[in-house]
Amino acid sequence: MYTIINIINRRFCFITLIVVLFTSCKKEIEVIQKKNPEIVLDANRLAQPIISLNHDTVYLLTSNLVRNANEELNIEAGTLIKVKNNLSITINPNGKINANGTQENPIVFTSDAAKGTAGSVTGTGKYWNGITLNGMQGTSSGYLKYVRIEFAGGNFFSSAFVLKNIDSTTLINNVQVSYSIISPAFEFNGGNFNASNLISYASVGSDFLLTNGYTGNLQNLMAYRSPYFINENSYQVAGMQIQGTNTFPTISNLSVIGPDNQPGTKYVYDYTDSNNSGRRIAALYITNNAKFHIRNTVLAGFPKTGFYIDNPSTASSLRLGESDFTYSLVHSNDSTRSFYIPDNLLVLSPPITAKDFKSVMLQPQFQNKLILKTLEYQFTDPYNYNYGLNPQPKQGSLLLSGANFDGPVFSDPFFQKVNYRGAIGENNWLQNWTNFIPLQTNYNN
């Protein structure tokens, strides 16, 4: 059986027989995993209408895996699938994926690269293209729960995990996408499905891209940046990027945790932008006529910008009350751009400036708060990239209270009526199934 990794902190100490003369302690990470038999998923094995993958076998995918109408991919909890370079998994309309992981035994899709060598950052070029669900209204594409997708997103034209025109009958929860190499981690492209407990970690592009008329409900989303990874060639990099006419999501309990000036953060180009160049870098970036309901959200540690709007129609919908951003906490390392809109953007009349936008969003009726230092959030251990991260708020953190679900939009039964703001409260849903150190994980090699 494939077992989730265990992280063991060893301490090596030099001690005399009678008296402790000197103690030198060093922590190491040891990743333990039971060795399982491995079989190849080639074109012949993938020709069956129903493919079932079992937890006691490791699978090496050597051909693109496609499920068309009336075909299924069924995956047991605890199953490990390793994918060769440049390949993908695609579920087309009326096809299904049933990925039934658990908190103790998640399903893992990862690169076939040896430990520590996956991803273009290491110079090996070991990455795959990811998973795409092409749906259709009125038809379920199946479900994914307790699933990890690692070292994917190797195609400029397709994100690591794409959900396109997916119906609300498809169930998506507890999914982690890590080290999306080129493109965004999650892409919600049209459709009206709902999803919860999603995390993007160390993506080089945007973490969540909502586009092309997506209109679902989302709760407990975390975009977790690493200071070492960002797409230098992308015009938009955001923890949450919402764009496009008819795109109108309803979001509660989003957390975006940026690099926060940690060692490795680059500013010359990566985390700066220019109105003239069109580059946009922000924790939350909304544009191209999109509308939104966003509440109980935490933005933290993006070096230059927190909440960014650069489109007149998008800004007007906020000013007219068609869109709303409320009960949220906003931080940027540049506090003058915590709430940012380009000066003289035509929003009805008269034009407004970034200073005006900030003043409006901090009016008492919206219950938003400007945070000057991320220390105010009291995350437990947010920047321990080598040994595993812990973004859970400490006892007494202002994040553990202040959420609000009043009104017809957020009273929808989909939303859990929690007290905390941001993605995590006193119960940490990240425990046991996520992995923040996949580069240090030996996946059956």
XYZ file of C-alpha atoms in Angstrom:
445
model
C 0.000 0.000 0.000
C 1.260 3.452 -0.866
C 1.600 5.437 2.326
C 1.683 9.182 2.831
C 5.092 10.560 3.647
C 6.205 10.898 7.221
C 8.537 13.714 8.155
C 10.957 12.769 10.904
C 13.029 15.380 12.685
C 16.237 13.734 13.792
C 18.592 15.296 16.256
C 22.254 14.282 16.272
C 24.033 15.302 19.464
C 27.630 14.795 20.694
C 27.593 13.893 24.407
C 30.358 12.637 26.800
C 29.786 9.622 29.025
C 29.269 11.616 32.213
C 28.801 15.309 31.455
C 27.355 17.019 28.428
C 30.315 19.020 27.197
C 28.934 20.129 23.868
C 25.697 19.667 21.993
C 25.338 20.249 18.280
C 21.859 19.496 16.925
C 20.834 19.385 13.317
C 17.405 18.695 11.878
C 17.004 16.474 8.849
C 13.989 15.473 6.851
C 13.578 11.814 6.149
C 10.804 10.740 3.808
C 9.623 7.184 4.402
C 7.427 5.375 1.923
C 6.714 1.716 1.393
C 8.010 0.337 -1.914
C 5.239 -0.902 -4.212
C 5.291 -2.818 -7.482
C 5.194 -0.590 -10.556
C 3.447 -1.168 -13.876
C 3.412 0.841 -17.088
C 0.211 2.454 -18.356
C 0.878 2.398 -22.081
C -1.477 2.831 -25.032
C -2.665 -0.788 -24.891
C -3.673 -0.624 -21.225
C -5.373 2.728 -21.790
C -7.616 1.365 -24.564
C -10.111 -0.170 -22.120
C -13.413 1.737 -21.630
C -13.088 1.461 -17.854
C -9.665 1.863 -16.264
C -9.326 1.097 -12.551
C -6.161 1.938 -10.624
C -5.477 0.272 -7.268
C -3.630 1.547 -4.233
C -1.234 -1.397 -3.989
C 0.372 -0.632 -7.364
C 2.371 2.359 -8.611
C 1.487 3.392 -12.157
C 3.841 4.938 -14.722
C 1.914 6.812 -17.416
C 3.766 6.644 -20.751
C 0.970 7.798 -23.097
C -1.644 10.534 -22.916
C -4.665 9.284 -20.959
C -7.994 10.310 -22.494
C -11.516 9.390 -21.361
C -14.261 10.048 -23.883
C -18.038 9.612 -23.617
C -19.060 6.575 -21.536
C -15.462 5.893 -20.482
C -14.220 6.049 -16.889
C -11.028 6.409 -14.894
C -11.498 5.054 -11.354
C -8.730 5.565 -8.786
C -8.570 4.154 -5.255
C -7.417 6.106 -2.219
C -3.659 5.960 -1.739
C -2.805 5.406 -5.401
C 0.385 6.901 -6.880
C 0.523 7.795 -10.584
C 3.835 8.965 -12.050
C 3.669 10.736 -15.412
C 6.371 11.068 -18.054
C 7.346 14.356 -19.671
C 4.848 16.413 -21.652
C 1.943 14.008 -21.178
C -1.561 14.822 -19.962
C -4.790 13.375 -18.601
C -7.984 14.555 -20.311
C -11.599 13.807 -19.417
C -13.896 14.812 -22.265
C -17.696 15.454 -22.101
C -19.604 12.440 -20.762
C -16.358 10.813 -19.689
C -15.672 10.461 -15.960
C -12.877 10.517 -13.444
C -13.618 9.126 -9.983
C -10.584 9.920 -7.829
C -11.614 8.852 -4.341
C -8.774 9.803 -2.013
C -8.984 10.215 1.750
C -7.230 12.449 4.245
C -5.036 9.566 5.370
C -4.473 8.160 1.863
C -4.548 10.843 -0.832
C -4.211 10.141 -4.542
C -0.995 11.562 -6.006
C -0.240 12.515 -9.609
C 3.415 13.481 -9.950
C 6.395 13.500 -12.301
C 8.375 10.328 -12.920
C 11.583 12.251 -12.166
C 13.893 11.108 -9.389
C 13.700 12.897 -6.039
C 14.782 16.519 -6.270
C 15.024 16.680 -10.058
C 11.488 17.474 -11.226
C 10.652 20.813 -12.756
C 12.383 23.116 -15.191
C 13.868 25.114 -12.305
C 16.303 22.281 -11.626
C 17.410 22.253 -15.251
C 16.109 18.770 -16.042
C 12.935 19.774 -17.848
C 11.015 17.047 -16.011
C 7.374 18.123 -16.035
C 4.050 17.017 -17.436
C 1.080 18.958 -18.740
C -1.588 18.248 -16.130
C -5.238 17.207 -15.854
C -8.078 18.722 -17.899
C -11.784 18.115 -17.382
C -13.880 19.178 -20.373
C -17.444 19.170 -19.154
C -20.951 19.874 -20.323
C -23.920 21.388 -18.549
C -26.239 18.785 -17.062
C -23.548 16.102 -17.014
C -21.241 15.113 -14.163
C -17.544 14.711 -14.918
C -17.157 12.658 -11.732
C -15.307 13.761 -8.628
C -11.859 14.475 -7.230
C -11.236 14.537 -3.513
C -8.004 14.372 -1.533
C -5.839 14.591 -4.640
C -2.358 16.043 -5.196
C -1.120 17.211 -8.629
C 2.628 17.937 -8.683
C 5.114 19.254 -11.291
C 2.461 19.745 -13.990
C 1.456 22.872 -15.935
C 4.223 22.387 -18.495
C 2.173 23.844 -21.371
C 1.779 27.597 -21.911
C -1.723 27.003 -23.249
C -3.104 24.775 -20.480
C -2.962 25.038 -16.702
C -1.950 22.234 -14.341
C -5.591 21.519 -13.420
C -8.225 22.797 -15.848
C -11.965 22.581 -15.269
C -13.724 23.735 -18.427
C -17.515 24.127 -18.590
C -17.941 21.833 -15.597
C -21.441 21.372 -14.212
C -22.356 21.756 -10.538
C -22.963 17.993 -10.320
C -19.171 17.449 -10.486
C -17.601 17.333 -7.013
C -14.220 18.974 -6.399
C -12.716 19.282 -2.925
C -9.393 18.851 -1.142
C -7.077 19.236 -4.126
C -3.482 20.499 -3.952
C -1.549 21.644 -7.031
C 2.188 22.147 -6.406
C 4.991 23.457 -8.613
C 2.954 24.296 -11.678
C 5.892 24.926 -13.978
C 4.750 27.424 -16.622
C 1.000 28.008 -16.553
C -1.455 28.695 -13.700
C -2.128 25.978 -11.127
C -5.967 25.963 -11.193
C -8.008 27.215 -14.143
C -11.789 27.484 -13.869
C -12.868 28.105 -17.453
C -16.616 28.618 -17.637
C -19.071 26.343 -15.862
C -20.826 26.646 -12.531
C -19.312 23.886 -10.368
C -18.620 24.524 -6.683
C -15.361 23.624 -4.941
C -13.765 23.815 -1.498
C -10.458 23.168 0.262
C -8.137 23.879 -2.648
C -4.480 24.857 -2.379
C -1.926 26.008 -4.917
C 1.708 25.922 -3.775
C 4.870 27.281 -5.468
C 3.222 28.014 -8.791
C 5.290 30.089 -11.199
C 2.158 31.572 -12.776
C -1.132 32.622 -11.234
C -2.482 30.254 -8.593
C -6.191 30.477 -9.421
C -7.410 31.714 -12.811
C -11.188 32.217 -13.082
C -12.250 33.063 -16.612
C -14.678 32.719 -19.518
C -17.891 33.056 -17.532
C -17.234 30.882 -14.472
C -20.037 31.419 -11.916
C -19.629 28.870 -9.098
C -19.236 29.057 -5.328
C -15.799 28.610 -3.724
C -14.712 28.312 -0.094
C -11.403 27.656 1.686
C -8.938 28.435 -1.086
C -5.231 29.020 -0.442
C -2.702 30.460 -2.878
C 0.726 29.910 -1.320
C 3.640 31.500 -3.144
C 7.313 30.572 -2.902
C 9.856 33.399 -3.212
C 11.926 31.290 -5.605
C 9.327 30.649 -8.309
C 7.530 33.106 -10.559
C 6.944 33.248 -14.323
C 9.150 36.069 -15.550
C 7.470 36.002 -18.974
C 3.875 36.262 -17.772
C 1.944 39.506 -17.989
C -0.317 38.471 -15.124
C 0.729 36.697 -11.931
C -1.800 36.654 -9.109
C -2.875 34.553 -6.184
C -6.403 34.914 -7.551
C -7.000 36.250 -11.070
C -10.610 36.855 -12.150
C -11.314 37.994 -15.687
C -13.828 38.104 -18.507
C -17.373 39.170 -19.279
C -19.947 36.985 -17.474
C -17.324 35.688 -15.027
C -19.035 36.147 -11.644
C -17.768 33.873 -8.828
C -18.840 33.904 -5.201
C -15.831 33.348 -2.930
C -15.459 33.040 0.827
C -12.356 32.284 2.889
C -9.613 32.871 0.364
C -6.016 33.198 1.617
C -3.190 34.492 -0.559
C 0.233 34.231 1.088
C 2.949 35.913 -0.966
C 6.748 35.773 -0.561
C 6.628 38.673 1.951
C 10.221 39.816 1.288
C 11.625 36.443 2.294
C 15.116 35.502 1.007
C 14.937 34.667 -2.688
C 12.273 37.260 -3.554
C 13.258 39.094 -6.730
C 12.070 42.621 -7.507
C 13.879 43.808 -10.603
C 11.199 42.339 -12.833
C 9.396 39.469 -11.197
C 7.273 41.237 -8.583
C 7.008 44.681 -10.129
C 4.754 45.961 -12.879
C 4.219 48.900 -15.118
C 0.980 50.434 -16.290
C 2.614 51.061 -19.654
C 3.861 47.500 -20.121
C 0.549 45.953 -19.140
C 2.154 43.615 -16.603
C -0.006 42.950 -13.539
C 1.296 41.343 -10.331
C -1.064 41.223 -7.335
C -2.487 39.009 -4.630
C -5.964 39.574 -6.115
C -6.264 40.846 -9.685
C -9.652 41.441 -11.339
C -10.136 42.708 -14.886
C -11.925 42.494 -18.265
C -15.497 43.179 -17.120
C -15.560 40.451 -14.442
C -17.856 40.741 -11.434
C -17.479 39.118 -8.037
C -18.694 38.535 -4.502
C -15.656 38.102 -2.220
C -15.845 37.894 1.563
C -13.866 36.744 4.626
C -10.598 36.865 2.677
C -6.943 37.379 3.678
C -4.326 38.899 1.352
C -0.760 38.824 2.656
C 2.796 39.375 1.527
C 2.644 40.304 -2.148
C 5.602 42.681 -2.534
C 3.926 45.334 -4.629
C 0.128 45.046 -4.736
C -2.753 43.576 -2.743
C -6.127 44.084 -4.476
C -5.771 45.348 -8.075
C -8.475 46.424 -10.562
C -7.511 47.934 -13.922
C -10.729 47.698 -15.940
C -13.395 50.452 -15.957
C -16.357 48.074 -16.165
C -15.029 45.883 -13.348
C -14.417 48.926 -11.178
C -17.836 50.371 -11.991
C -19.592 47.168 -10.939
C -17.872 47.467 -7.569
C -18.778 51.126 -7.245
C -22.432 50.404 -8.138
C -22.705 47.540 -5.637
C -23.104 44.822 -8.270
C -19.797 43.379 -7.022
C -18.544 43.435 -3.445
C -15.391 42.830 -1.393
C -16.173 42.749 2.328
C -15.125 41.485 5.770
C -11.575 40.989 4.531
C -8.000 41.742 5.603
C -5.548 43.172 3.078
C -1.766 43.507 3.231
C 0.926 44.364 0.698
C 4.594 45.037 1.405
C 3.962 48.337 -0.375
C 1.126 49.688 1.758
C 0.389 52.461 -0.756
C -0.777 49.741 -3.151
C -2.705 47.511 -0.765
C -5.799 48.598 -2.684
C -4.727 49.693 -6.147
C -6.381 51.086 -9.229
C -4.484 52.989 -11.951
C -4.883 56.725 -11.545
C -7.581 58.332 -13.683
C -9.214 55.065 -14.641
C -12.614 56.054 -16.006
C -15.083 54.709 -13.471
C -18.367 56.482 -14.138
C -17.600 60.104 -13.301
C -15.414 61.604 -11.957
C -12.317 59.389 -12.398
C -10.862 57.906 -9.210
C -7.287 57.390 -8.057
C -5.596 54.606 -6.135
C -5.959 56.726 -2.995
C -9.699 57.061 -3.628
C -10.061 53.323 -4.146
C -8.313 52.567 -0.879
C -10.503 55.058 1.001
C -13.686 53.597 -0.449
C -12.767 49.984 0.336
C -11.937 50.882 3.940
C -15.279 52.563 4.598
C -16.971 51.094 7.718
C -19.884 49.474 5.880
C -17.524 47.091 4.061
C -15.750 45.894 7.224
C -12.360 45.548 5.501
C -9.099 46.211 7.334
C -5.669 47.321 6.150
C -2.846 45.238 7.660
C 0.605 46.864 7.757
C 2.701 43.822 8.740
C 2.038 40.127 8.162
C 3.073 39.467 11.769
C -0.377 40.783 12.697
C -1.909 37.661 11.126
C -0.006 35.377 13.536
C 0.492 32.463 11.184
C 2.139 29.515 12.984
C 5.127 28.888 10.669
C 4.475 30.440 7.251
C 7.961 30.566 5.686
C 9.693 27.313 6.662
C 9.999 26.195 3.048
C 12.585 23.445 3.663
C 10.821 21.568 6.453
C 7.152 22.061 5.685
C 4.929 25.091 6.102
C 2.200 25.762 8.626
C -0.070 28.712 7.754
C -2.618 27.924 10.481
C -3.358 30.971 12.663
C -2.147 30.836 16.265
C -4.565 31.084 19.151
C -5.525 34.737 19.563
C -5.017 35.585 15.884
C -7.407 38.146 14.454
C -8.063 35.632 11.647
C -9.998 33.324 13.953
C -12.997 35.635 14.155
C -14.844 38.285 12.183
C -16.313 36.212 9.328
C -19.781 37.114 8.103
C -22.273 35.187 5.952
C -25.297 37.466 6.190
C -27.398 38.231 3.151
C -28.869 36.159 0.326
C -25.606 35.455 -1.548
C -23.531 33.909 1.246
C -26.466 32.228 2.974
C -26.317 29.598 0.216
C -26.193 26.120 1.847
C -22.884 25.419 0.081
C -21.036 27.775 2.438
C -20.002 26.513 5.856
C -20.830 29.331 8.266
C -17.433 29.525 9.987
C -16.015 32.192 12.305
C -12.539 32.461 10.758
C -11.327 34.626 7.899
C -8.922 33.247 5.354
C -8.699 29.605 4.340
C -7.919 27.961 7.696
C -9.281 28.257 11.204
C -8.792 26.216 14.355
C -9.280 22.956 12.414
C -6.485 22.588 9.878
C -7.842 20.811 6.786
C -4.324 20.697 5.282
C -3.144 18.061 7.741
C -2.122 14.539 6.654
C -2.872 14.727 2.913
C -0.909 17.746 1.605
C 2.818 17.851 0.836
C 4.856 21.070 0.818
C 8.163 19.311 0.135
C 7.574 17.195 -3.001
C 11.092 18.010 -4.209
C 12.342 16.116 -1.146
C 9.960 13.185 -1.557
C 11.098 9.826 -2.924
C 8.137 8.596 -4.948
C 8.808 4.853 -5.163
C 12.243 5.393 -6.775
